[in-house]
PDB file of C-alpha atoms in Angstrom:
ATOM      1  CA  UNK A   1      35.030  94.975 -49.172  1.00  0.00           C
ATOM      2  CA  UNK A   2      36.362  94.820 -52.730  1.00  0.00           C
ATOM      3  CA  UNK A   3      37.061  97.412 -55.325  1.00  0.00           C
ATOM      4  CA  UNK A   4      35.887  95.514 -58.147  1.00  0.00           C
ATOM      5  CA  UNK A   5      31.936  94.898 -57.237  1.00  0.00           C
ATOM      6  CA  UNK A   6      29.820  91.986 -58.650  1.00  0.00           C
ATOM      7  CA  UNK A   7      28.283  94.378 -61.279  1.00  0.00           C
ATOM      8  CA  UNK A   8      31.929  95.021 -62.683  1.00  0.00           C
ATOM      9  CA  UNK A   9      32.524  91.629 -62.270  1.00  0.00           C
ATOM     10  CA  UNK A  10      29.518  90.875 -64.292  1.00  0.00           C
ATOM     11  CA  UNK A  11      29.931  93.341 -67.527  1.00  0.00           C
ATOM     12  CA  UNK A  12      33.342  91.931 -67.929  1.00  0.00           C
ATOM     13  CA  UNK A  13      31.947  88.330 -68.430  1.00  0.00           C
ATOM     14  CA  UNK A  14      29.109  90.292 -70.347  1.00  0.00           C
ATOM     15  CA  UNK A  15      31.439  91.833 -72.760  1.00  0.00           C
ATOM     16  CA  UNK A  16      33.973  88.257 -73.208  1.00  0.00           C
ATOM     17  CA  UNK A  17      30.590  86.329 -74.544  1.00  0.00           C
ATOM     18  CA  UNK A  18      29.595  89.197 -76.189  1.00  0.00           C
ATOM     19  CA  UNK A  19      33.042  89.137 -78.183  1.00  0.00           C
ATOM     20  CA  UNK A  20      32.741  85.486 -78.506  1.00  0.00           C
ATOM     21  CA  UNK A  21      29.139  85.521 -80.244  1.00  0.00           C
ATOM     22  CA  UNK A  22      30.469  87.944 -82.537  1.00  0.00           C
ATOM     23  CA  UNK A  23      32.872  85.955 -83.462  1.00  0.00           C
ATOM     24  CA  UNK A  24      30.436  83.222 -84.335  1.00  0.00           C
ATOM     25  CA  UNK A  25      28.428  85.309 -86.013  1.00  0.00           C
ATOM     26  CA  UNK A  26      31.081  86.646 -88.012  1.00  0.00           C
ATOM     27  CA  UNK A  27      31.763  83.095 -89.153  1.00  0.00           C
ATOM     28  CA  UNK A  28      28.204  82.334 -90.092  1.00  0.00           C
ATOM     29  CA  UNK A  29      28.384  85.476 -92.244  1.00  0.00           C
ATOM     30  CA  UNK A  30      31.660  84.262 -93.954  1.00  0.00           C
ATOM     31  CA  UNK A  31      30.243  81.177 -94.867  1.00  0.00           C
ATOM     32  CA  UNK A  32      27.148  82.410 -96.456  1.00  0.00           C
ATOM     33  CA  UNK A  33      28.373  80.713 -99.389  1.00  0.00           C
ATOM     34  CA  UNK A  34      29.926  77.567 -98.652  1.00  0.00           C
ATOM     35  CA  UNK A  35      27.730  74.977 -99.376  1.00  0.00           C
ATOM     36  CA  UNK A  36      26.087  72.603 -96.706  1.00  0.00           C
ATOM     37  CA  UNK A  37      27.716  75.104 -93.938  1.00  0.00           C
ATOM     38  CA  UNK A  38      24.807  74.966 -90.588  1.00  0.00           C
ATOM     39  CA  UNK A  39      24.763  78.296 -89.246  1.00  0.00           C
ATOM     40  CA  UNK A  40      25.781  78.373 -85.021  1.00  0.00           C
ATOM     41  CA  UNK A  41      24.598  80.661 -82.318  1.00  0.00           C
ATOM     42  CA  UNK A  42      26.131  81.520 -79.048  1.00  0.00           C
ATOM     43  CA  UNK A  43      23.809  81.825 -76.214  1.00  0.00           C
ATOM     44  CA  UNK A  44      24.651  82.851 -72.579  1.00  0.00           C
ATOM     45  CA  UNK A  45      22.144  85.053 -71.227  1.00  0.00           C
ATOM     46  CA  UNK A  46      20.143  82.380 -69.296  1.00  0.00           C
ATOM     47  CA  UNK A  47      23.327  80.883 -68.044  1.00  0.00           C
ATOM     48  CA  UNK A  48      24.391  84.000 -67.235  1.00  0.00           C
ATOM     49  CA  UNK A  49      21.376  85.398 -65.375  1.00  0.00           C
ATOM     50  CA  UNK A  50      21.158  82.288 -63.388  1.00  0.00           C
ATOM     51  CA  UNK A  51      25.026  81.958 -62.374  1.00  0.00           C
ATOM     52  CA  UNK A  52      24.402  85.996 -61.068  1.00  0.00           C
ATOM     53  CA  UNK A  53      21.323  84.526 -58.894  1.00  0.00           C
ATOM     54  CA  UNK A  54      23.888  81.767 -57.516  1.00  0.00           C
ATOM     55  CA  UNK A  55      22.640  79.080 -59.717  1.00  0.00           C
ATOM     56  CA  UNK A  56      24.781  77.435 -61.932  1.00  0.00           C
ATOM     57  CA  UNK A  57      24.940  74.969 -64.485  1.00  0.00           C
ATOM     58  CA  UNK A  58      27.326  72.549 -63.093  1.00  0.00           C
ATOM     59  CA  UNK A  59      27.220  70.807 -59.694  1.00  0.00           C
ATOM     60  CA  UNK A  60      29.888  71.810 -57.266  1.00  0.00           C
ATOM     61  CA  UNK A  61      30.959  68.536 -54.605  1.00  0.00           C
ATOM     62  CA  UNK A  62      31.353  70.254 -51.050  1.00  0.00           C
ATOM     63  CA  UNK A  63      34.185  68.008 -49.623  1.00  0.00           C
ATOM     64  CA  UNK A  64      35.010  70.369 -46.411  1.00  0.00           C
ATOM     65  CA  UNK A  65      31.743  72.084 -44.074  1.00  0.00           C
ATOM     66  CA  UNK A  66      33.733  75.604 -45.084  1.00  0.00           C
ATOM     67  CA  UNK A  67      33.373  75.125 -48.372  1.00  0.00           C
ATOM     68  CA  UNK A  68      30.465  77.060 -50.597  1.00  0.00           C
ATOM     69  CA  UNK A  69      29.553  77.389 -54.168  1.00  0.00           C
ATOM     70  CA  UNK A  70      30.255  79.830 -56.658  1.00  0.00           C
ATOM     71  CA  UNK A  71      27.975  82.436 -56.576  1.00  0.00           C
ATOM     72  CA  UNK A  72      27.510  86.346 -57.981  1.00  0.00           C
ATOM     73  CA  UNK A  73      30.816  87.354 -59.503  1.00  0.00           C
ATOM     74  CA  UNK A  74      32.451  84.033 -58.982  1.00  0.00           C
ATOM     75  CA  UNK A  75      29.951  82.252 -60.428  1.00  0.00           C
ATOM     76  CA  UNK A  76      29.659  84.723 -63.504  1.00  0.00           C
ATOM     77  CA  UNK A  77      33.174  83.373 -64.460  1.00  0.00           C
ATOM     78  CA  UNK A  78      32.271  80.070 -64.661  1.00  0.00           C
ATOM     79  CA  UNK A  79      29.487  80.828 -67.467  1.00  0.00           C
ATOM     80  CA  UNK A  80      30.703  80.007 -71.189  1.00  0.00           C
ATOM     81  CA  UNK A  81      27.749  80.197 -72.982  1.00  0.00           C
ATOM     82  CA  UNK A  82      26.436  77.089 -75.384  1.00  0.00           C
ATOM     83  CA  UNK A  83      26.752  76.563 -78.900  1.00  0.00           C
ATOM     84  CA  UNK A  84      23.979  75.616 -80.659  1.00  0.00           C
ATOM     85  CA  UNK A  85      22.806  75.011 -84.687  1.00  0.00           C
ATOM     86  CA  UNK A  86      20.373  77.498 -85.775  1.00  0.00           C
ATOM     87  CA  UNK A  87      17.306  75.952 -86.982  1.00  0.00           C
ATOM     88  CA  UNK A  88      16.744  76.469 -90.445  1.00  0.00           C
ATOM     89  CA  UNK A  89      13.119  76.050 -91.869  1.00  0.00           C
ATOM     90  CA  UNK A  90      13.990  76.463 -95.656  1.00  0.00           C
ATOM     91  CA  UNK A  91      17.244  74.564 -96.777  1.00  0.00           C
ATOM     92  CA  UNK A  92      17.916  75.735-100.095  1.00  0.00           C
ATOM     93  CA  UNK A  93      19.462  73.327-102.670  1.00  0.00           C
ATOM     94  CA  UNK A  94      23.250  73.988-101.601  1.00  0.00           C
ATOM     95  CA  UNK A  95      22.223  72.620 -98.063  1.00  0.00           C
ATOM     96  CA  UNK A  96      23.823  76.321 -96.053  1.00  0.00           C
ATOM     97  CA  UNK A  97      21.496  77.235 -93.575  1.00  0.00           C
ATOM     98  CA  UNK A  98      22.771  80.972 -93.096  1.00  0.00           C
ATOM     99  CA  UNK A  99      20.098  83.476 -93.346  1.00  0.00           C
ATOM    100  CA  UNK A 100      22.172  86.778 -94.464  1.00  0.00           C
ATOM    101  CA  UNK A 101      19.482  89.036 -92.681  1.00  0.00           C
ATOM    102  CA  UNK A 102      18.800  87.656 -89.945  1.00  0.00           C
ATOM    103  CA  UNK A 103      23.002  87.388 -88.855  1.00  0.00           C
ATOM    104  CA  UNK A 104      23.034  90.832 -89.920  1.00  0.00           C
ATOM    105  CA  UNK A 105      20.161  91.585 -87.251  1.00  0.00           C
ATOM    106  CA  UNK A 106      22.028  89.499 -84.977  1.00  0.00           C
ATOM    107  CA  UNK A 107      24.845  91.367 -85.611  1.00  0.00           C
ATOM    108  CA  UNK A 108      23.882  94.601 -84.878  1.00  0.00           C
ATOM    109  CA  UNK A 109      21.747  94.078 -81.893  1.00  0.00           C
ATOM    110  CA  UNK A 110      24.952  92.382 -80.299  1.00  0.00           C
ATOM    111  CA  UNK A 111      27.314  95.081 -80.774  1.00  0.00           C
ATOM    112  CA  UNK A 112      24.801  97.719 -79.249  1.00  0.00           C
ATOM    113  CA  UNK A 113      24.581  95.225 -76.432  1.00  0.00           C
ATOM    114  CA  UNK A 114      28.758  95.022 -76.296  1.00  0.00           C
ATOM    115  CA  UNK A 115      28.689  98.952 -76.643  1.00  0.00           C
ATOM    116  CA  UNK A 116      25.929  99.358 -73.892  1.00  0.00           C
ATOM    117  CA  UNK A 117      28.254  97.113 -71.245  1.00  0.00           C
ATOM    118  CA  UNK A 118      31.616  98.687 -72.297  1.00  0.00           C
ATOM    119  CA  UNK A 119      30.147 102.381 -71.830  1.00  0.00           C
ATOM    120  CA  UNK A 120      28.774 101.162 -68.608  1.00  0.00           C
ATOM    121  CA  UNK A 121      31.797  99.510 -67.643  1.00  0.00           C
ATOM    122  CA  UNK A 122      33.568 102.488 -68.636  1.00  0.00           C
ATOM    123  CA  UNK A 123      31.422 104.684 -65.936  1.00  0.00           C
ATOM    124  CA  UNK A 124      32.222 102.811 -63.213  1.00  0.00           C
ATOM    125  CA  UNK A 125      35.742 102.744 -63.746  1.00  0.00           C
ATOM    126  CA  UNK A 126      35.763 106.609 -64.187  1.00  0.00           C
ATOM    127  CA  UNK A 127      33.633 106.947 -60.658  1.00  0.00           C
ATOM    128  CA  UNK A 128      36.647 104.874 -59.333  1.00  0.00           C
ATOM    129  CA  UNK A 129      38.987 106.999 -61.027  1.00  0.00           C
ATOM    130  CA  UNK A 130      37.254 110.189 -59.263  1.00  0.00           C
ATOM    131  CA  UNK A 131      37.275 109.221 -55.926  1.00  0.00           C
ATOM    132  CA  UNK A 132      40.967 107.798 -56.529  1.00  0.00           C
ATOM    133  CA  UNK A 133      41.790 111.666 -57.074  1.00  0.00           C
ATOM    134  CA  UNK A 134      39.425 112.935 -54.760  1.00  0.00           C
ATOM    135  CA  UNK A 135      41.023 111.360 -52.047  1.00  0.00           C
ATOM    136  CA  UNK A 136      44.453 113.086 -52.177  1.00  0.00           C
TER     137      UNK A 136
END
């Protein structure tokens, strides 16, 4: 039994990936006036869900009969996300594809999701701390 269960490792990786997504969105916002800049987006939820269920985007070779694939918490740590260019419908004359309103909405949603994961992780740690204190 491990003190840091699968949920805690999943939340930890989620916070890392959400932080990376925040940096990508901030970069898009910072380059809103840069001619020729193409907006990017970091996506990871599909990979994270697949890794949590034991399906990874990479194939691991088992060279020994006792080898087994990364599953659960270990598989979740292998998720890095995918950086894609945001498709732009109407590109203005300066060829910049950043949509300020869309990026601000993404920023708000990402902050909300980050805070939710951080709150849940904090509650898990408080539960562990209470168990330690009560076990004296």
